[in-house]
mmCIF file with all atom_site columns, N, CA and C in Angstrom:
data_model
loop_
_atom_site.group_PDB
_atom_site.id
_atom_site.type_symbol
_atom_site.label_atom_id
_atom_site.label_alt_id
_atom_site.label_comp_id
_atom_site.label_asym_id
_atom_site.label_entity_id
_atom_site.label_seq_id
_atom_site.pdbx_PDB_ins_code
_atom_site.Cartn_x
_atom_site.Cartn_y
_atom_site.Cartn_z
_atom_site.occupancy
_atom_site.B_iso_or_equiv
_atom_site.pdbx_formal_charge
_atom_site.auth_seq_id
_atom_site.auth_comp_id
_atom_site.auth_asym_id
_atom_site.auth_atom_id
_atom_site.pdbx_PDB_model_num
ATOM 1   N N  . UNK A 1 1  ? 103.622 117.035 125.462 1.00 0.00 ? 1  UNK A N  1
ATOM 2   C CA . UNK A 1 1  ? 104.197 115.915 126.185 1.00 0.00 ? 1  UNK A CA 1
ATOM 3   C C  . UNK A 1 1  ? 103.375 114.667 125.882 1.00 0.00 ? 1  UNK A C  1
ATOM 4   N N  . UNK A 1 2  ? 104.044 113.592 125.565 1.00 0.00 ? 2  UNK A N  1
ATOM 5   C CA . UNK A 1 2  ? 103.384 112.334 125.233 1.00 0.00 ? 2  UNK A CA 1
ATOM 6   C C  . UNK A 1 2  ? 103.833 111.269 126.214 1.00 0.00 ? 2  UNK A C  1
ATOM 7   N N  . UNK A 1 3  ? 102.915 110.409 126.629 1.00 0.00 ? 3  UNK A N  1
ATOM 8   C CA . UNK A 1 3  ? 103.272 109.288 127.484 1.00 0.00 ? 3  UNK A CA 1
ATOM 9   C C  . UNK A 1 3  ? 102.464 108.082 127.052 1.00 0.00 ? 3  UNK A C  1
ATOM 10  N N  . UNK A 1 4  ? 103.152 107.105 126.477 1.00 0.00 ? 4  UNK A N  1
ATOM 11  C CA . UNK A 1 4  ? 102.535 105.867 126.043 1.00 0.00 ? 4  UNK A CA 1
ATOM 12  C C  . UNK A 1 4  ? 103.286 104.729 126.701 1.00 0.00 ? 4  UNK A C  1
ATOM 13  N N  . UNK A 1 5  ? 102.634 104.047 127.605 1.00 0.00 ? 5  UNK A N  1
ATOM 14  C CA . UNK A 1 5  ? 103.270 102.940 128.315 1.00 0.00 ? 5  UNK A CA 1
ATOM 15  C C  . UNK A 1 5  ? 104.597 103.360 128.942 1.00 0.00 ? 5  UNK A C  1
ATOM 16  N N  . UNK A 1 6  ? 104.658 104.583 129.474 1.00 0.00 ? 6  UNK A N  1
ATOM 17  C CA . UNK A 1 6  ? 105.861 105.071 130.116 1.00 0.00 ? 6  UNK A CA 1
ATOM 18  C C  . UNK A 1 6  ? 106.910 105.617 129.170 1.00 0.00 ? 6  UNK A C  1
ATOM 19  N N  . UNK A 1 7  ? 106.646 105.623 127.877 1.00 0.00 ? 7  UNK A N  1
ATOM 20  C CA . UNK A 1 7  ? 107.588 106.150 126.887 1.00 0.00 ? 7  UNK A CA 1
ATOM 21  C C  . UNK A 1 7  ? 107.204 107.567 126.508 1.00 0.00 ? 7  UNK A C  1
ATOM 22  N N  . UNK A 1 8  ? 108.160 108.334 126.004 1.00 0.00 ? 8  UNK A N  1
ATOM 23  C CA . UNK A 1 8  ? 107.867 109.716 125.640 1.00 0.00 ? 8  UNK A CA 1
ATOM 24  C C  . UNK A 1 8  ? 107.667 109.912 124.136 1.00 0.00 ? 8  UNK A C  1
ATOM 25  N N  . UNK A 1 9  ? 107.400 108.824 123.407 1.00 0.00 ? 9  UNK A N  1
ATOM 26  C CA . UNK A 1 9  ? 107.087 108.954 121.986 1.00 0.00 ? 9  UNK A CA 1
ATOM 27  C C  . UNK A 1 9  ? 105.867 108.097 121.663 1.00 0.00 ? 9  UNK A C  1
ATOM 28  N N  . UNK A 1 10 ? 105.191 108.469 120.598 1.00 0.00 ? 10 UNK A N  1
ATOM 29  C CA . UNK A 1 10 ? 103.992 107.750 120.189 1.00 0.00 ? 10 UNK A CA 1
ATOM 30  C C  . UNK A 1 10 ? 103.933 107.785 118.664 1.00 0.00 ? 10 UNK A C  1
ATOM 31  N N  . UNK A 1 11 ? 103.643 106.652 118.074 1.00 0.00 ? 11 UNK A N  1
ATOM 32  C CA . UNK A 1 11 ? 103.505 106.575 116.623 1.00 0.00 ? 11 UNK A CA 1
ATOM 33  C C  . UNK A 1 11 ? 102.028 106.610 116.283 1.00 0.00 ? 11 UNK A C  1
ATOM 34  N N  . UNK A 1 12 ? 101.714 107.333 115.208 1.00 0.00 ? 12 UNK A N  1
ATOM 35  C CA . UNK A 1 12 ? 100.319 107.543 114.820 1.00 0.00 ? 12 UNK A CA 1
ATOM 36  C C  . UNK A 1 12 ? 100.129 107.182 113.354 1.00 0.00 ? 12 UNK A C  1
ATOM 37  N N  . UNK A 1 13 ? 98.870  106.978 112.974 1.00 0.00 ? 13 UNK A N  1
ATOM 38  C CA . UNK A 1 13 ? 98.503  106.834 111.572 1.00 0.00 ? 13 UNK A CA 1
ATOM 39  C C  . UNK A 1 13 ? 97.920  108.181 111.161 1.00 0.00 ? 13 UNK A C  1
ATOM 40  N N  . UNK A 1 14 ? 98.586  108.825 110.223 1.00 0.00 ? 14 UNK A N  1
ATOM 41  C CA . UNK A 1 14 ? 98.195  110.136 109.750 1.00 0.00 ? 14 UNK A CA 1
ATOM 42  C C  . UNK A 1 14 ? 97.763  110.019 108.296 1.00 0.00 ? 14 UNK A C  1
ATOM 43  N N  . UNK A 1 15 ? 96.556  110.452 108.003 1.00 0.00 ? 15 UNK A N  1
ATOM 44  C CA . UNK A 1 15 ? 96.053  110.430 106.633 1.00 0.00 ? 15 UNK A CA 1
ATOM 45  C C  . UNK A 1 15 ? 96.168  111.846 106.077 1.00 0.00 ? 15 UNK A C  1
ATOM 46  N N  . UNK A 1 16 ? 96.925  111.972 104.983 1.00 0.00 ? 16 UNK A N  1
ATOM 47  C CA . UNK A 1 16 ? 97.125  113.270 104.340 1.00 0.00 ? 16 UNK A CA 1
ATOM 48  C C  . UNK A 1 16 ? 96.362  113.261 103.028 1.00 0.00 ? 16 UNK A C  1
ATOM 49  N N  . UNK A 1 17 ? 95.539  114.283 102.867 1.00 0.00 ? 17 UNK A N  1
ATOM 50  C CA . UNK A 1 17 ? 94.746  114.402 101.648 1.00 0.00 ? 17 UNK A CA 1
ATOM 51  C C  . UNK A 1 17 ? 94.758  115.860 101.217 1.00 0.00 ? 17 UNK A C  1
ATOM 52  N N  . UNK A 1 18 ? 95.416  116.131 100.096 1.00 0.00 ? 18 UNK A N  1
ATOM 53  C CA . UNK A 1 18 ? 95.537  117.515 99.650  1.00 0.00 ? 18 UNK A CA 1
ATOM 54  C C  . UNK A 1 18 ? 96.333  118.327 100.649 1.00 0.00 ? 18 UNK A C  1
ATOM 55  N N  . UNK A 1 19 ? 95.718  119.403 101.146 1.00 0.00 ? 19 UNK A N  1
ATOM 56  C CA . UNK A 1 19 ? 96.393  120.283 102.104 1.00 0.00 ? 19 UNK A CA 1
ATOM 57  C C  . UNK A 1 19 ? 95.960  120.021 103.541 1.00 0.00 ? 19 UNK A C  1
ATOM 58  N N  . UNK A 1 20 ? 95.248  118.939 103.775 1.00 0.00 ? 20 UNK A N  1
ATOM 59  C CA . UNK A 1 20 ? 94.806  118.641 105.140 1.00 0.00 ? 20 UNK A CA 1
ATOM 60  C C  . UNK A 1 20 ? 95.342  117.284 105.592 1.00 0.00 ? 20 UNK A C  1
ATOM 61  N N  . UNK A 1 21 ? 95.399  117.128 106.898 1.00 0.00 ? 21 UNK A N  1
ATOM 62  C CA . UNK A 1 21 ? 95.870  115.877 107.495 1.00 0.00 ? 21 UNK A CA 1
ATOM 63  C C  . UNK A 1 21 ? 95.038  115.586 108.731 1.00 0.00 ? 21 UNK A C  1
ATOM 64  N N  . UNK A 1 22 ? 94.840  114.291 108.988 1.00 0.00 ? 22 UNK A N  1
ATOM 65  C CA . UNK A 1 22 ? 94.051  113.883 110.148 1.00 0.00 ? 22 UNK A CA 1
ATOM 66  C C  . UNK A 1 22 ? 94.680  112.656 110.791 1.00 0.00 ? 22 UNK A C  1
ATOM 67  N N  . UNK A 1 23 ? 94.853  112.687 112.100 1.00 0.00 ? 23 UNK A N  1
ATOM 68  C CA . UNK A 1 23 ? 95.314  111.510 112.836 1.00 0.00 ? 23 UNK A CA 1
ATOM 69  C C  . UNK A 1 23 ? 94.108  110.587 112.987 1.00 0.00 ? 23 UNK A C  1
ATOM 70  N N  . UNK A 1 24 ? 94.222  109.370 112.455 1.00 0.00 ? 24 UNK A N  1
ATOM 71  C CA . UNK A 1 24 ? 93.100  108.432 112.516 1.00 0.00 ? 24 UNK A CA 1
ATOM 72  C C  . UNK A 1 24 ? 93.298  107.333 113.549 1.00 0.00 ? 24 UNK A C  1
ATOM 73  N N  . UNK A 1 25 ? 94.526  107.175 114.051 1.00 0.00 ? 25 UNK A N  1
ATOM 74  C CA . UNK A 1 25 ? 94.803  106.191 115.098 1.00 0.00 ? 25 UNK A CA 1
ATOM 75  C C  . UNK A 1 25 ? 96.106  106.594 115.768 1.00 0.00 ? 25 UNK A C  1
ATOM 76  N N  . UNK A 1 26 ? 96.203  106.379 117.065 1.00 0.00 ? 26 UNK A N  1
ATOM 77  C CA . UNK A 1 26 ? 97.394  106.800 117.802 1.00 0.00 ? 26 UNK A CA 1
ATOM 78  C C  . UNK A 1 26 ? 97.612  105.911 119.013 1.00 0.00 ? 26 UNK A C  1
ATOM 79  N N  . UNK A 1 27 ? 98.783  106.085 119.613 1.00 0.00 ? 27 UNK A N  1
ATOM 80  C CA . UNK A 1 27 ? 99.064  105.381 120.858 1.00 0.00 ? 27 UNK A CA 1
ATOM 81  C C  . UNK A 1 27 ? 99.993  104.193 120.723 1.00 0.00 ? 27 UNK A C  1
ATOM 82  N N  . UNK A 1 28 ? 100.686 104.070 119.608 1.00 0.00 ? 28 UNK A N  1
ATOM 83  C CA . UNK A 1 28 ? 101.582 102.936 119.405 1.00 0.00 ? 28 UNK A CA 1
ATOM 84  C C  . UNK A 1 28 ? 102.989 103.283 119.874 1.00 0.00 ? 28 UNK A C  1
ATOM 85  N N  . UNK A 1 29 ? 103.572 102.487 120.777 1.00 0.00 ? 29 UNK A N  1
ATOM 86  C CA . UNK A 1 29 ? 104.911 102.771 121.266 1.00 0.00 ? 29 UNK A CA 1
ATOM 87  C C  . UNK A 1 29 ? 106.013 102.422 120.261 1.00 0.00 ? 29 UNK A C  1
ATOM 88  N N  . UNK A 1 30 ? 105.678 101.666 119.197 1.00 0.00 ? 30 UNK A N  1
ATOM 89  C CA . UNK A 1 30 ? 106.680 101.329 118.183 1.00 0.00 ? 30 UNK A CA 1
ATOM 90  C C  . UNK A 1 30 ? 106.009 101.239 116.812 1.00 0.00 ? 30 UNK A C  1
ATOM 91  N N  . UNK A 1 31 ? 106.826 101.417 115.777 1.00 0.00 ? 31 UNK A N  1
ATOM 92  C CA . UNK A 1 31 ? 106.330 101.289 114.404 1.00 0.00 ? 31 UNK A CA 1
ATOM 93  C C  . UNK A 1 31 ? 105.858 99.856  114.163 1.00 0.00 ? 31 UNK A C  1
ATOM 94  N N  . UNK A 1 32 ? 106.577 98.875  114.699 1.00 0.00 ? 32 UNK A N  1
ATOM 95  C CA . UNK A 1 32 ? 106.185 97.478  114.488 1.00 0.00 ? 32 UNK A CA 1
ATOM 96  C C  . UNK A 1 32 ? 104.795 97.184  115.042 1.00 0.00 ? 32 UNK A C  1
ATOM 97  N N  . UNK A 1 33 ? 104.469 97.721  116.213 1.00 0.00 ? 33 UNK A N  1
ATOM 98  C CA . UNK A 1 33 ? 103.135 97.507  116.786 1.00 0.00 ? 33 UNK A CA 1
ATOM 99  C C  . UNK A 1 33 ? 102.060 98.170  115.924 1.00 0.00 ? 33 UNK A C  1
ATOM 100 N N  . UNK A 1 34 ? 102.363 99.346  115.394 1.00 0.00 ? 34 UNK A N  1
ATOM 101 C CA . UNK A 1 34 ? 101.431 100.018 114.500 1.00 0.00 ? 34 UNK A CA 1
ATOM 102 C C  . UNK A 1 34 ? 101.195 99.172  113.254 1.00 0.00 ? 34 UNK A C  1
ATOM 103 N N  . UNK A 1 35 ? 102.268 98.661  112.671 1.00 0.00 ? 35 UNK A N  1
ATOM 104 C CA . UNK A 1 35 ? 102.149 97.863  111.454 1.00 0.00 ? 35 UNK A CA 1
ATOM 105 C C  . UNK A 1 35 ? 101.396 96.557  111.694 1.00 0.00 ? 35 UNK A C  1
ATOM 106 N N  . UNK A 1 36 ? 101.557 95.957  112.860 1.00 0.00 ? 36 UNK A N  1
ATOM 107 C CA . UNK A 1 36 ? 100.814 94.740  113.184 1.00 0.00 ? 36 UNK A CA 1
ATOM 108 C C  . UNK A 1 36 ? 99.320  95.027  113.268 1.00 0.00 ? 36 UNK A C  1
ATOM 109 N N  . UNK A 1 37 ? 98.962  96.162  113.842 1.00 0.00 ? 37 UNK A N  1
ATOM 110 C CA . UNK A 1 37 ? 97.548  96.524  113.972 1.00 0.00 ? 37 UNK A CA 1
ATOM 111 C C  . UNK A 1 37 ? 96.937  96.922  112.628 1.00 0.00 ? 37 UNK A C  1
ATOM 112 N N  . UNK A 1 38 ? 97.735  97.487  111.746 1.00 0.00 ? 38 UNK A N  1
ATOM 113 C CA . UNK A 1 38 ? 97.272  97.959  110.447 1.00 0.00 ? 38 UNK A CA 1
ATOM 114 C C  . UNK A 1 38 ? 97.844  97.088  109.322 1.00 0.00 ? 38 UNK A C  1
ATOM 115 N N  . UNK A 1 39 ? 97.826  95.787  109.504 1.00 0.00 ? 39 UNK A N  1
ATOM 116 C CA . UNK A 1 39 ? 98.460  94.882  108.537 1.00 0.00 ? 39 UNK A CA 1
ATOM 117 C C  . UNK A 1 39 ? 97.728  94.769  107.206 1.00 0.00 ? 39 UNK A C  1
ATOM 118 N N  . UNK A 1 40 ? 96.554  95.361  107.088 1.00 0.00 ? 40 UNK A N  1
ATOM 119 C CA . UNK A 1 40 ? 95.809  95.308  105.832 1.00 0.00 ? 40 UNK A CA 1
ATOM 120 C C  . UNK A 1 40 ? 95.912  96.613  105.044 1.00 0.00 ? 40 UNK A C  1
ATOM 121 N N  . UNK A 1 41 ? 96.844  97.493  105.433 1.00 0.00 ? 41 UNK A N  1
ATOM 122 C CA . UNK A 1 41 ? 96.993  98.802  104.806 1.00 0.00 ? 41 UNK A CA 1
ATOM 123 C C  . UNK A 1 41 ? 98.412  98.935  104.263 1.00 0.00 ? 41 UNK A C  1
ATOM 124 N N  . UNK A 1 42 ? 98.540  99.574  103.102 1.00 0.00 ? 42 UNK A N  1
ATOM 125 C CA . UNK A 1 42 ? 99.862  99.843  102.533 1.00 0.00 ? 42 UNK A CA 1
ATOM 126 C C  . UNK A 1 42 ? 100.248 101.282 102.874 1.00 0.00 ? 42 UNK A C  1
ATOM 127 N N  . UNK A 1 43 ? 101.395 101.459 103.526 1.00 0.00 ? 43 UNK A N  1
ATOM 128 C CA . UNK A 1 43 ? 101.867 102.783 103.912 1.00 0.00 ? 43 UNK A CA 1
ATOM 129 C C  . UNK A 1 43 ? 102.851 103.296 102.870 1.00 0.00 ? 43 UNK A C  1
ATOM 130 N N  . UNK A 1 44 ? 102.667 104.536 102.435 1.00 0.00 ? 44 UNK A N  1
ATOM 131 C CA . UNK A 1 44 ? 103.517 105.117 101.402 1.00 0.00 ? 44 UNK A CA 1
ATOM 132 C C  . UNK A 1 44 ? 104.930 105.425 101.886 1.00 0.00 ? 44 UNK A C  1
ATOM 133 N N  . UNK A 1 45 ? 105.108 105.746 103.151 1.00 0.00 ? 45 UNK A N  1
ATOM 134 C CA . UNK A 1 45 ? 106.421 106.171 103.648 1.00 0.00 ? 45 UNK A CA 1
ATOM 135 C C  . UNK A 1 45 ? 107.088 105.122 104.535 1.00 0.00 ? 45 UNK A C  1
ATOM 136 N N  . UNK A 1 46 ? 106.749 103.873 104.373 1.00 0.00 ? 46 UNK A N  1
ATOM 137 C CA . UNK A 1 46 ? 107.263 102.818 105.237 1.00 0.00 ? 46 UNK A CA 1
ATOM 138 C C  . UNK A 1 46 ? 108.785 102.711 105.190 1.00 0.00 ? 46 UNK A C  1
ATOM 139 N N  . UNK A 1 47 ? 109.411 102.984 104.051 1.00 0.00 ? 47 UNK A N  1
ATOM 140 C CA . UNK A 1 47 ? 110.861 102.857 103.928 1.00 0.00 ? 47 UNK A CA 1
ATOM 141 C C  . UNK A 1 47 ? 111.608 103.824 104.850 1.00 0.00 ? 47 UNK A C  1
ATOM 142 N N  . UNK A 1 48 ? 110.948 104.895 105.301 1.00 0.00 ? 48 UNK A N  1
ATOM 143 C CA . UNK A 1 48 ? 111.580 105.841 106.215 1.00 0.00 ? 48 UNK A CA 1
ATOM 144 C C  . UNK A 1 48 ? 111.856 105.219 107.574 1.00 0.00 ? 48 UNK A C  1
ATOM 145 N N  . UNK A 1 49 ? 111.189 104.100 107.899 1.00 0.00 ? 49 UNK A N  1
ATOM 146 C CA . UNK A 1 49 ? 111.301 103.504 109.223 1.00 0.00 ? 49 UNK A CA 1
ATOM 147 C C  . UNK A 1 49 ? 112.064 102.189 109.213 1.00 0.00 ? 49 UNK A C  1
ATOM 148 N N  . UNK A 1 50 ? 112.630 101.810 108.102 1.00 0.00 ? 50 UNK A N  1
ATOM 149 C CA . UNK A 1 50 ? 113.380 100.551 108.024 1.00 0.00 ? 50 UNK A CA 1
ATOM 150 C C  . UNK A 1 50 ? 114.809 100.748 108.451 1.00 0.00 ? 50 UNK A C  1
#
């Protein structure tokens, strides 16, 4: 169960390397808020959220 600002979803920054993955940041109620916070990073799967 997730609760972020009263919402039941949360967007995270997940770093995948080989066969492992690690959540490096979490708690964003929207993709846009995540992208604003991480504006200096290029995301490989960004087109999935457009």
